[in-house]
Short mmCIF file of C-alpha atoms and ligand atoms in Angstrom, two decimals:
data_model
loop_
_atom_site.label_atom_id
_atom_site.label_comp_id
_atom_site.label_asym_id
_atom_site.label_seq_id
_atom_site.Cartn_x
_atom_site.Cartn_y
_atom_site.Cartn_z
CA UNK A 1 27.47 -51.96 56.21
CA UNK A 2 27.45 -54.27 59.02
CA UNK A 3 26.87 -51.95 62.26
CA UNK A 4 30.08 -53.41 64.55
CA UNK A 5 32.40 -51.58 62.82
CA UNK A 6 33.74 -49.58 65.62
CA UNK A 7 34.59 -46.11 63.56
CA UNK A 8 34.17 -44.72 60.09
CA UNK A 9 38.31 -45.36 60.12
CA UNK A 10 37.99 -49.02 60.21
CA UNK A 11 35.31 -48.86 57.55
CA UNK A 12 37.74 -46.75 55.27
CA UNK A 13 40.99 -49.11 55.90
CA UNK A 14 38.75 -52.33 55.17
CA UNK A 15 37.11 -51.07 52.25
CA UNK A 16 40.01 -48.99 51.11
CA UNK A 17 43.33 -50.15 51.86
CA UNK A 18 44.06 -52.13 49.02
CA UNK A 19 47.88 -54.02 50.19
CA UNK A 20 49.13 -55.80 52.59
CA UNK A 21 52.62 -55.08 54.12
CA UNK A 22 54.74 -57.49 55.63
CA UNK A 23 57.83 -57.97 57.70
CA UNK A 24 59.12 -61.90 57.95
CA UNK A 25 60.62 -64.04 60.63
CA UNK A 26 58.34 -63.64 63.09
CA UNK A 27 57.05 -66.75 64.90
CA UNK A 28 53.51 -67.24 65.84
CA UNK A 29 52.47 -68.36 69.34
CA UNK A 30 49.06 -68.26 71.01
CA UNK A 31 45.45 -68.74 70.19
CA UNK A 32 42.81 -67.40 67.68
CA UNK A 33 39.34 -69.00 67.11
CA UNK A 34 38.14 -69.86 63.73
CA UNK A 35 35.35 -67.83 61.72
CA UNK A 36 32.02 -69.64 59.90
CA UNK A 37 32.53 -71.06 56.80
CA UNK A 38 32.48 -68.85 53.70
CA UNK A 39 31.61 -72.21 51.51
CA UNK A 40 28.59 -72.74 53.81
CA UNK A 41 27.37 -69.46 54.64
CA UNK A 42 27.25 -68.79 50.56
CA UNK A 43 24.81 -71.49 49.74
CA UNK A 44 23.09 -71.17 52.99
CA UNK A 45 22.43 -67.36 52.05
CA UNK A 46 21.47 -68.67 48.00
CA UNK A 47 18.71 -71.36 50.29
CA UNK A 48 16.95 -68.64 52.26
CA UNK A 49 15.53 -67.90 49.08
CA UNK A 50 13.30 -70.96 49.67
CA UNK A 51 12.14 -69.68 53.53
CA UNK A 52 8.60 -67.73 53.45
CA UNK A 53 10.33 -66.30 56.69
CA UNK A 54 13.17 -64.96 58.58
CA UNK A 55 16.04 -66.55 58.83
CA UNK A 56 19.09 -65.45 61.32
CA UNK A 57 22.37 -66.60 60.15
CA UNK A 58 24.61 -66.30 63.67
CA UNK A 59 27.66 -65.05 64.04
CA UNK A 60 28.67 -63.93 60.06
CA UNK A 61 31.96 -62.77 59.33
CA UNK A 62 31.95 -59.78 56.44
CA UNK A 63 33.45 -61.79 53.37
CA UNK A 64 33.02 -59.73 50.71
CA UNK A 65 31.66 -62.60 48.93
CA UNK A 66 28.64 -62.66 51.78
CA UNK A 67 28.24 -58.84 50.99
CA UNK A 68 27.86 -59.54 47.42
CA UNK A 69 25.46 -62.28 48.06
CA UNK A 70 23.70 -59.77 50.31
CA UNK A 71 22.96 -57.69 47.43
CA UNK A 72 22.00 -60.21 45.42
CA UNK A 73 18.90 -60.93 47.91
CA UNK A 74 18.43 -58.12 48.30
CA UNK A 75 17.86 -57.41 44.58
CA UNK A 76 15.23 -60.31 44.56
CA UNK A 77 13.25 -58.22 47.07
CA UNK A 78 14.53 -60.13 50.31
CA UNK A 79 14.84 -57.86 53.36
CA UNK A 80 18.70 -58.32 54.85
CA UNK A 81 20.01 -56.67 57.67
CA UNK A 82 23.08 -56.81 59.94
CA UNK A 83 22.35 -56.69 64.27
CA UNK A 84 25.97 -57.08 65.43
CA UNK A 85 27.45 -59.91 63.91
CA UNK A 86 24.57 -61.45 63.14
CA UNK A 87 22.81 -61.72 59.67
CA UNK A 88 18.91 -61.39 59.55
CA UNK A 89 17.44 -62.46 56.19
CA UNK A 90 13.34 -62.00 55.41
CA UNK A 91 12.42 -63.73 52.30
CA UNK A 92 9.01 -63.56 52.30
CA UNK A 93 8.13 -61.31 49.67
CA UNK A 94 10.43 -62.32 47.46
CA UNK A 95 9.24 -61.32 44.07
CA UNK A 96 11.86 -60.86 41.17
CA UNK A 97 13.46 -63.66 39.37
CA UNK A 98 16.09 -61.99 37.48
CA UNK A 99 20.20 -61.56 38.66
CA UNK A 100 21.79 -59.20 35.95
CA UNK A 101 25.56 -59.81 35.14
CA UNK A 102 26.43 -56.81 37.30
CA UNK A 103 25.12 -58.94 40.50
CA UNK A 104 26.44 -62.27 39.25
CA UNK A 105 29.44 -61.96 38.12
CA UNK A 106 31.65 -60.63 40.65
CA UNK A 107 31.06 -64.52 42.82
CA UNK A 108 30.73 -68.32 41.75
CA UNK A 109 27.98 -68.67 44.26
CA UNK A 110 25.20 -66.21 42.24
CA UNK A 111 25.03 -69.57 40.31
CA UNK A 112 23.64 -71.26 44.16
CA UNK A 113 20.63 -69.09 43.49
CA UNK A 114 19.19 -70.61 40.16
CA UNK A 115 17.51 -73.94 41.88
CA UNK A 116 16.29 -71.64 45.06
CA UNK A 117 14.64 -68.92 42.31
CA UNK A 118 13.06 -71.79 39.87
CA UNK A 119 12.12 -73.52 42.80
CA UNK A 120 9.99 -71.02 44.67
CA UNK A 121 8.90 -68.56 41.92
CA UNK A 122 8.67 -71.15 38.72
CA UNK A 123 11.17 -68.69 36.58
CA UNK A 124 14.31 -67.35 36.22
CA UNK A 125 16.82 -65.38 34.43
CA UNK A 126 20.46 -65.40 35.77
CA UNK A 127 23.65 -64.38 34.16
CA UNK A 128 26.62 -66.58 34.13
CA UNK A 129 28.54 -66.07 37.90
CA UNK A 130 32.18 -65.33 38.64
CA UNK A 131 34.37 -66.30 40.78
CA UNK A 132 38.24 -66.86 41.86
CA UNK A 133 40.38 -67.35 38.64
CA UNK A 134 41.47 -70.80 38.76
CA UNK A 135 39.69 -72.49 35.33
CA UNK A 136 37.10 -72.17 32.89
CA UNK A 137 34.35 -73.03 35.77
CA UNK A 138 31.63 -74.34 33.57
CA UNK A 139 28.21 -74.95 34.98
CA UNK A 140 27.13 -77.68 33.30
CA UNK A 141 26.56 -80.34 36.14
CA UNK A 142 24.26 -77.62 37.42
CA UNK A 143 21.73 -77.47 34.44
CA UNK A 144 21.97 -80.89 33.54
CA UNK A 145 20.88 -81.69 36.69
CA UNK A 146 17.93 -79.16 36.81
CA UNK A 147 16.92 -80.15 33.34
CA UNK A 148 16.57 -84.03 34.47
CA UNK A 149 14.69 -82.65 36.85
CA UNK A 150 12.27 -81.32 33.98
CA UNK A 151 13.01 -77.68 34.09
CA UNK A 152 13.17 -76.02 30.61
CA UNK A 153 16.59 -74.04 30.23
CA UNK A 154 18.27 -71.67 27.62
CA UNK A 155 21.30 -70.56 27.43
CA UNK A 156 21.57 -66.73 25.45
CA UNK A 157 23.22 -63.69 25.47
CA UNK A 158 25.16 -64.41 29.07
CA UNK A 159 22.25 -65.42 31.00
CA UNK A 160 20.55 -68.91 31.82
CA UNK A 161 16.67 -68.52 31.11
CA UNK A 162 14.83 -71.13 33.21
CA UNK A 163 11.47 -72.48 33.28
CA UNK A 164 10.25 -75.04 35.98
CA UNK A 165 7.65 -77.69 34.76
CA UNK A 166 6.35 -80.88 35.39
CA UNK A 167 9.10 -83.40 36.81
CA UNK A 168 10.50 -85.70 34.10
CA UNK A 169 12.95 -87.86 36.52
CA UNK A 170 13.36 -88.40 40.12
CA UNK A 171 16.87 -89.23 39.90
CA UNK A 172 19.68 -87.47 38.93
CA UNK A 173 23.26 -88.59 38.34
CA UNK A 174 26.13 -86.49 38.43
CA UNK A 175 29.04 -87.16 36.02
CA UNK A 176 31.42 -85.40 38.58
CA UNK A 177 30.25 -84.51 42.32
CA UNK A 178 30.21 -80.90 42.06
CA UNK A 179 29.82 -79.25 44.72
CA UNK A 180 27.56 -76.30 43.83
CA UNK A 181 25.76 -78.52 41.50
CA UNK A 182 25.23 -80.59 44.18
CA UNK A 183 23.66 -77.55 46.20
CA UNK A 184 21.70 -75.97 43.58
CA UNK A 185 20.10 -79.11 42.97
CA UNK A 186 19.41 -80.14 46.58
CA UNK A 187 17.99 -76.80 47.27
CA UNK A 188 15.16 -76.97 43.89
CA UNK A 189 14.25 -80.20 44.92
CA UNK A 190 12.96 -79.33 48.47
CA UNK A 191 9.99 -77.37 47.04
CA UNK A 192 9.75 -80.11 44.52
CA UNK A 193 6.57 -82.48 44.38
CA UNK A 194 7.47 -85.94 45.49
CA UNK A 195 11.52 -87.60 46.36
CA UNK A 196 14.25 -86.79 44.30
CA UNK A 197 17.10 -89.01 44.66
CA UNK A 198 21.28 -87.33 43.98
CA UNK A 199 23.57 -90.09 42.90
CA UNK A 200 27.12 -89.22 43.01
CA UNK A 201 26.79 -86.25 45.17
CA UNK A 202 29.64 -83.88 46.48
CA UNK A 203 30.46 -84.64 50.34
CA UNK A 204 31.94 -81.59 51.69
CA UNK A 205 31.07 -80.83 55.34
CA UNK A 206 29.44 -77.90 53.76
CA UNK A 207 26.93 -79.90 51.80
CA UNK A 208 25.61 -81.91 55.13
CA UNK A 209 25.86 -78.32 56.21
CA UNK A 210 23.29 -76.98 53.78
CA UNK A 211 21.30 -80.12 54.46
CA UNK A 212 21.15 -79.66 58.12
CA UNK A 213 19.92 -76.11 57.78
CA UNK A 214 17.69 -76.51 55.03
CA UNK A 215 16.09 -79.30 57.43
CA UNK A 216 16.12 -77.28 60.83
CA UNK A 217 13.41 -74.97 58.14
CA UNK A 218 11.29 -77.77 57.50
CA UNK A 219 12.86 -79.55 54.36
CA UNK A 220 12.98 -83.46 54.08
CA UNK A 221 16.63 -84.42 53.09
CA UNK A 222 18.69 -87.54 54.17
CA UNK A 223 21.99 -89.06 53.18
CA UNK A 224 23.61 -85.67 52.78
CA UNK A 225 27.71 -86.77 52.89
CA UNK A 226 27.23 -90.07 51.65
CA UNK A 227 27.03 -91.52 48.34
CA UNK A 228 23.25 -90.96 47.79
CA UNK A 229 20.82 -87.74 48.88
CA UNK A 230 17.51 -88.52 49.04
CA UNK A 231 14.43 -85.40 49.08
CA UNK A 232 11.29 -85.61 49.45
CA UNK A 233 9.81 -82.11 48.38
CA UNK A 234 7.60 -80.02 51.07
CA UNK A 235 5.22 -77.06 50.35
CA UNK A 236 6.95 -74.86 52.63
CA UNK A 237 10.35 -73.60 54.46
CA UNK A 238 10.07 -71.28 57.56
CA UNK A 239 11.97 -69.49 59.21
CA UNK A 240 15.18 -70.20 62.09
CA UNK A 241 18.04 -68.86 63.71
CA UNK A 242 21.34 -71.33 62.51
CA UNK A 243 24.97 -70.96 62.94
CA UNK A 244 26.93 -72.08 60.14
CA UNK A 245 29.98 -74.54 60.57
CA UNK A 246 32.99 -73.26 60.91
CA UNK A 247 35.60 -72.85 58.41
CA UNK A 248 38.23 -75.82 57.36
CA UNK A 249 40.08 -73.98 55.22
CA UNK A 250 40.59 -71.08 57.31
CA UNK A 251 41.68 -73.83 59.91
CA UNK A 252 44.11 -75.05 57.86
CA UNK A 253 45.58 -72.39 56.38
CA UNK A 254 46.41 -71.24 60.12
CA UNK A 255 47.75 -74.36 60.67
CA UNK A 256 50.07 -74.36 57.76
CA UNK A 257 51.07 -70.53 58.68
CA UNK A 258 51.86 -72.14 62.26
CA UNK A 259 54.13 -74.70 60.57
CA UNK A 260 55.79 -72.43 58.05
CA UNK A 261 57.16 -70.07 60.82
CA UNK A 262 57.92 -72.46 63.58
CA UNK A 263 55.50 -71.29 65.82
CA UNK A 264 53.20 -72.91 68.54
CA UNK A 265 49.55 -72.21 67.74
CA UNK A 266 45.90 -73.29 69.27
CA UNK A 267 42.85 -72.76 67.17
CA UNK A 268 39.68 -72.54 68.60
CA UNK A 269 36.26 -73.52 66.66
CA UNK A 270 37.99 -76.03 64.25
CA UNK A 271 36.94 -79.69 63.97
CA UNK A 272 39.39 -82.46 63.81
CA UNK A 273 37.41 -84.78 61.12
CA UNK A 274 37.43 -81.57 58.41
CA UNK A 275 41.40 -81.61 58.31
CA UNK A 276 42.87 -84.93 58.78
CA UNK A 277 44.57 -85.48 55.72
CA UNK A 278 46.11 -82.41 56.10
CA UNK A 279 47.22 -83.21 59.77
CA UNK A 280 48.80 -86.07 58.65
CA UNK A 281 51.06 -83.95 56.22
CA UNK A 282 52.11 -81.66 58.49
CA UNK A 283 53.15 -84.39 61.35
CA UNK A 284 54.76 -85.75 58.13
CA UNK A 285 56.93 -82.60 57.93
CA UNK A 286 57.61 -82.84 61.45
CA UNK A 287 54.72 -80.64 63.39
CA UNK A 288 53.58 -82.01 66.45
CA UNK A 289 49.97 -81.77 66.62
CA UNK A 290 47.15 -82.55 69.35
CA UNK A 291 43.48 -82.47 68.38
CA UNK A 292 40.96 -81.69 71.37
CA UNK A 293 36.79 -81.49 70.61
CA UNK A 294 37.07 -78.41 68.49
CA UNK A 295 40.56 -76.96 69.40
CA UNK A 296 43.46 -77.75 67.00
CA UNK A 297 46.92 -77.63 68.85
CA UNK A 298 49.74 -77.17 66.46
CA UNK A 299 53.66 -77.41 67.75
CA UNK A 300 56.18 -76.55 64.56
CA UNK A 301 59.52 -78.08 64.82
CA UNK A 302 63.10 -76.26 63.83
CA UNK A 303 64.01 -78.20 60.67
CA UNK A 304 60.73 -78.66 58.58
CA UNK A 305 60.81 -81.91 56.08
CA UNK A 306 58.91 -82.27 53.09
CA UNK A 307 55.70 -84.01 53.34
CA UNK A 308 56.15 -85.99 49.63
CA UNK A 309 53.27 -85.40 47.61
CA UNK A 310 49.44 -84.08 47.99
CA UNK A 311 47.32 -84.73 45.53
CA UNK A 312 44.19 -82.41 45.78
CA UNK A 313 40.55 -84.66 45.48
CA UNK A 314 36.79 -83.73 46.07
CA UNK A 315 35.85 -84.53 50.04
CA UNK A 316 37.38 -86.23 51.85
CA UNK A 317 40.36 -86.45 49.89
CA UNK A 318 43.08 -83.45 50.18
CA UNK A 319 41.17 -80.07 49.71
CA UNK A 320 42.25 -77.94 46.59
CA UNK A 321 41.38 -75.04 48.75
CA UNK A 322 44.46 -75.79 50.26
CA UNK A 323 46.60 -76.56 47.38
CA UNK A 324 48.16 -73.40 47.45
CA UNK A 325 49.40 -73.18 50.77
CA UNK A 326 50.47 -76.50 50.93
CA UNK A 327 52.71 -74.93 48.01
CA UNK A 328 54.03 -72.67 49.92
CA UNK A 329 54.73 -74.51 52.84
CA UNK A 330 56.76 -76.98 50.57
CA UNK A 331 59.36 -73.90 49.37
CA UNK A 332 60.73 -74.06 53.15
CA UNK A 333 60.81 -77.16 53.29
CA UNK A 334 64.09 -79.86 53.03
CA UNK A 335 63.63 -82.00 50.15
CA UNK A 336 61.58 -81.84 47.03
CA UNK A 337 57.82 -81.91 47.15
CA UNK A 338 54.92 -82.54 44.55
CA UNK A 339 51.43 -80.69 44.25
CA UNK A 340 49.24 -82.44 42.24
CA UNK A 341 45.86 -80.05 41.35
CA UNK A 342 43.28 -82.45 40.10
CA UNK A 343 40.23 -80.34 40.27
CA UNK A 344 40.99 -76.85 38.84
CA UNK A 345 42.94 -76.43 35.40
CA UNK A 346 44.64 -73.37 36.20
CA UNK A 347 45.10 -73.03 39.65
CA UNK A 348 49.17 -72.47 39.93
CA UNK A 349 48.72 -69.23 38.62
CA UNK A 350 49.88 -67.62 42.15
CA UNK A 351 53.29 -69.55 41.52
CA UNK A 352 54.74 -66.82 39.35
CA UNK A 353 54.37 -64.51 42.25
CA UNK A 354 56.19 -67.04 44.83
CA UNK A 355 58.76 -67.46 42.57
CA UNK A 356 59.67 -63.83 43.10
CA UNK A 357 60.21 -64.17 46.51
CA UNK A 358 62.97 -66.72 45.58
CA UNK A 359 61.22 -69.81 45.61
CA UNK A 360 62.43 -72.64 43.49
CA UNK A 361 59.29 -73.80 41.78
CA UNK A 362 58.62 -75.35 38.39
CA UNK A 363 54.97 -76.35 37.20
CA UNK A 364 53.87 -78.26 34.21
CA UNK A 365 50.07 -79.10 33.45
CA UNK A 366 48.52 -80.45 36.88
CA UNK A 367 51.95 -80.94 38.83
CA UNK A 368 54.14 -78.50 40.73
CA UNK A 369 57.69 -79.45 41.89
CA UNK A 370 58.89 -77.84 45.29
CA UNK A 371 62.70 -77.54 46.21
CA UNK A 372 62.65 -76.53 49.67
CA UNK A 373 65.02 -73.71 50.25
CA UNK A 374 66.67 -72.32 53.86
CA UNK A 375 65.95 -68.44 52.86
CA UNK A 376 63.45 -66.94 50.69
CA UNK A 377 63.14 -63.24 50.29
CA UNK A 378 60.35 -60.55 50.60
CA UNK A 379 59.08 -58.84 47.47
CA UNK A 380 56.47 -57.11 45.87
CA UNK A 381 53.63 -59.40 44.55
CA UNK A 382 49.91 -59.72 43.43
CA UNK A 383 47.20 -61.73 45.28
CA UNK A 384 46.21 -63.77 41.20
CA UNK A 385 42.78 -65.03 43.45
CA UNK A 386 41.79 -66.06 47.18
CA UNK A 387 43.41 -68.78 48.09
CA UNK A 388 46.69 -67.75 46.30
CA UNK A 389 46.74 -64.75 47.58
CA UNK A 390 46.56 -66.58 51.15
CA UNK A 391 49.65 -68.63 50.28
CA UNK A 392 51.82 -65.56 49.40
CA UNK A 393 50.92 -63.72 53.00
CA UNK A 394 52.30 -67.35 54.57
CA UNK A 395 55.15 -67.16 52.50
CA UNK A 396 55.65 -63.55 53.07
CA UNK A 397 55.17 -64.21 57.09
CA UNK A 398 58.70 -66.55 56.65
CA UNK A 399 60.43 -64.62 53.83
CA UNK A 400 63.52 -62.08 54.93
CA UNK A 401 62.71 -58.50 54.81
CA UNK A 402 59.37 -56.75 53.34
CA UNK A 403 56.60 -58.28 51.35
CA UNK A 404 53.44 -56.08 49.88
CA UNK A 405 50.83 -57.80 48.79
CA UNK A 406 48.35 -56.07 46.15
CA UNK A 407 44.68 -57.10 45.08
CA UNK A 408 44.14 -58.15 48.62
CA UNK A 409 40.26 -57.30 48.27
CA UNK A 410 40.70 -61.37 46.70
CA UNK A 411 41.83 -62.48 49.92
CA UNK A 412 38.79 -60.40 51.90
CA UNK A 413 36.39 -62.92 49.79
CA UNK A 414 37.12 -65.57 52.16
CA UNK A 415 39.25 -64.22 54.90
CA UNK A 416 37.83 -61.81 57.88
CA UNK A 417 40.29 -59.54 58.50
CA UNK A 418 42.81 -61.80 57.96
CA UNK A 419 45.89 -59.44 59.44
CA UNK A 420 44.30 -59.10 62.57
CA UNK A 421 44.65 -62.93 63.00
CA UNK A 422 47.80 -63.11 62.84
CA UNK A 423 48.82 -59.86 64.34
CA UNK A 424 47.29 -61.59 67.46
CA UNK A 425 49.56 -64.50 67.12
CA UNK A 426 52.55 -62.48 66.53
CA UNK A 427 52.87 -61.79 62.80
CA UNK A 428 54.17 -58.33 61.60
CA UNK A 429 51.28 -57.21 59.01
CA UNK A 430 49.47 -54.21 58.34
CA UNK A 431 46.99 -53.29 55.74
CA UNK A 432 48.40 -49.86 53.96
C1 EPZ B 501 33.12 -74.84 45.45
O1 EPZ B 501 33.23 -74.34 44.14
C2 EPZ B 501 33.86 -73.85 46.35
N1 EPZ B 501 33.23 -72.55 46.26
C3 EPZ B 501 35.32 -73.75 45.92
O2 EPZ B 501 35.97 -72.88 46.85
C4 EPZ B 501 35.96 -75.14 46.01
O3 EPZ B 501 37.29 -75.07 45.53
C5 EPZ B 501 35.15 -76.13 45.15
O4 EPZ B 501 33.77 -76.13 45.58
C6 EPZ B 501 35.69 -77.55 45.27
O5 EPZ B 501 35.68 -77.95 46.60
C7 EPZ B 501 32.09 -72.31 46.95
O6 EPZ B 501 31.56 -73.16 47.62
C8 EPZ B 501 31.53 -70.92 46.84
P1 EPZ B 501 32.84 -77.67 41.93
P2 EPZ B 501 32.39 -75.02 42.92
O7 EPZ B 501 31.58 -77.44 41.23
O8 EPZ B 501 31.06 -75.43 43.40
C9 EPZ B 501 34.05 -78.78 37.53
C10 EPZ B 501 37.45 -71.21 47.54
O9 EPZ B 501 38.67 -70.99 47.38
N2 EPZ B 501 32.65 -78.48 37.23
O10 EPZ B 501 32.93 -78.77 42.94
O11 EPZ B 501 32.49 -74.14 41.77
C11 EPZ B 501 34.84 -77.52 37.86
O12 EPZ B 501 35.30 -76.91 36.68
C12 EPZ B 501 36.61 -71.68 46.37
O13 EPZ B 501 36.84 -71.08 48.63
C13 EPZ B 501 32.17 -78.73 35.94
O14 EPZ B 501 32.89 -79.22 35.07
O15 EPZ B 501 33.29 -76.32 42.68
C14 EPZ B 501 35.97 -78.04 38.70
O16 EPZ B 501 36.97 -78.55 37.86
C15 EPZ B 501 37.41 -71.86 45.11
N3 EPZ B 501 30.87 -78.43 35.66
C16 EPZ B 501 35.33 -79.20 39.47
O17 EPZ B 501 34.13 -79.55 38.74
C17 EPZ B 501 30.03 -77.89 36.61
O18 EPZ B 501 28.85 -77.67 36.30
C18 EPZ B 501 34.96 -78.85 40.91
O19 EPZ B 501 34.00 -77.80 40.84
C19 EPZ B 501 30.54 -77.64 37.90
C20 EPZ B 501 31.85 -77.94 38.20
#
């Protein structure tokens, strides 16, 4: 456990305290600065498997999906400590090539590890992964692409049993840009003999992200965040010290709980360029917002309007990680507003729970119709997966009287103490 906890009582209420308890109609005013990304720090843990050396990830907060990546590693026979905040991973003696369903399941980004393991130790056996509950999730863009790439790869009893051989293509063409596909086969192809070329790769900041570490260790990739990724495989990846970029979607969901309760917010540590189409939403609704090099300033106005209709895309179109909140930021709003999910199949699941609190929702396949209302109402409700359980905290931050919040260790997979955030800016929340 990371050594800056500061007693064995903040140790207990993380890992223990399993709601969280809220008391609306507070506004939020001041500043909080942004943590590193949990979509770049996962794959970025999954590509130290490649480094025959330490590498110091800077300034990691405790996601529980980073702890269970931790274990993962550490399974493999990496060496992974915690000094302060930082994250110190030694994969040299990496040796086993095997992640059991135990170790896989409980996180999508297990999956990150198959190119890393086939890459440096030939072989691999890894059960399917997990992850939030918001579709089938199938993986595979992943294997097709490692299979053009001429690995040999089963599919039995839960697990993927791969086998790295001689190359068979040097390009690879995705029928969707998936974003861990794109990762997984980014990272194999940087031990790789000769260039491997990505057509139709995912974007994501997080992806030139990967790229940018992956090269500060010695790997030869270019074109990461455009249309093509070109690699030309190296014998080796050492060691460095990196600091991960920091997190959009955290950004934005503070932005949106700024808007929500007609606060006056600054973030710290967020980049303009990551969240424009969602700045242009919320000036839609009637925000005022002013964008400095990385400090977001967000003003909320009285009477929020709806913003129309978001329509969630891969990068840079409108992020589905912020689907949900932009949900419930639409129930407060006047007017009627339309969430289109294009990416997951089932990721309105959380809408049950707002509807509880009052909220006039109704979904049908890939579309869910807002009606903004003036009141909505605390309740009791259940975090369905991460980003879900983000949106009911915002609405519970505007809703009259008490909201609890169970299954919260969802929202610890990609939210750092989350409370204490917005405690600092004003919010009434514990975790009980
Ligand atoms: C990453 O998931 C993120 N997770 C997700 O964040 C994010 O929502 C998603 O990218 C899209 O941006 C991590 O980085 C750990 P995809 P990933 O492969 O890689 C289909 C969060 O809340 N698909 O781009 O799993 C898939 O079913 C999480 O932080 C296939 O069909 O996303 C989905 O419909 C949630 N076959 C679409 O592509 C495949 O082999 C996008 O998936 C892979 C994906």
């Amino acid at each position: 456990m990371p050594v800056f906890f500061s007693t064995l009582i903040d140790i207990f209420i993380y890992l223990y305290m399993d709601k969280f308890f809220i008391n609306g109609g507070n506004k939020l005013f001041g500043e909080i600065k942004m943590d590193c990304a949990k979509n770049a720090v996962l794959p970025i843990l999954a590509g130290s498997i490649l480094v025959e050396g330490v590498v110091c990830l800077k300034d990691v907060p405790i996601y529980k999906d980073v702890l269970s990546m931790i274990e993962i590693l550490k399974n493999l026979g990496a060496d992974v400590k915690w000094v302060g905040k930082n994250l110190y991973i030694d994969s040299f003696n990496i040796c086993k090539n095997e992640i059991s369903h135990q170790l896989a399941s409980p996180v999508r980004s297990s999956i990150f590890t198959l190119g890393p393991i086939l890459s440096r130790l030939g072989k691999a056996k890894v059960a399917y992964p997990g992850g939030c509950n918001i579709g089938l999730r199938p993986i595979d863009i992943h294997l097709f692409g490692l299979r053009e790439l001429g690995c040999n790869i089963n599919e039995k009893n839960g697990y993927i049993y791969a086998q790295k051989s001689k190359r068979k293509a040097n390009a690879v063409s995705l029928r969707f840009p998936s974003v861990g596909a794109t990762e997984n086969i980014m990272m194999f192809a940087c031990l790789f003999d000769g260039e491997t070329k990505i057509y139709n790769p995912a974007k994501e900041p997080e992806i030139v992200d990967l790229a940018k570490f992956l090269n500060k260790c010695g790997a030869k990739i270019k074109g990461a965040g455009s249309d093509l990724i070109v690699i030309n495989g190296v014998k080796k990846l050492n060691g460095v010290d990196y600091k991960p970029i920091y997190d959009r979607i955290e950004c934005g969901t503070f932005l949106i709980a700024g808007a929500m309760t007609g606060g006056e917010i600054v973030l710290k540590n967020c980049n303009y360029n990551h969240n424009q189409v969602l700045i242009e939403k919320l000036k839609k609704s009637g925000c005022k917002i002013f964008c400095d090099k990385n400090k977001i300033a967000l003003k909320s106005s009285k009477n929020l309007a709806s913003y129309g209709t978001v329509e969630t895309e891969v990068y840079p179109g409108f992020p589905t990680d912020l689907q949900s909140q932009m949900v419930s930021l639409a129930t407060i709003c006047k007017g009627t507003s339309f969430i289109f999910e294009n990416l997951f199949e089932s990721r309105f699941n959380f809408v049950g729970e707002l509807i509880k609190m009052g909220c006039d929702i109704k979904c049908k396949s890939s579309v869910c119709i807002v009606n903004g209302k003036n009141k909505i109402f605390g309740a009791d409700v259940v975090a369905t997966d991460l980003r879900g359980g983000a949106s009911l905290i915002l609405a519970g931050l505007v809703a009259e009287g008490y909201t609890t919040i169970s299954n919260i260790e969802l929202v610890d997979r990609g939210y750092f103490a989350i409370e204490n955030k917005l405690s600092t800016l004003g919010a009434d929340i514990k975790r009980i």
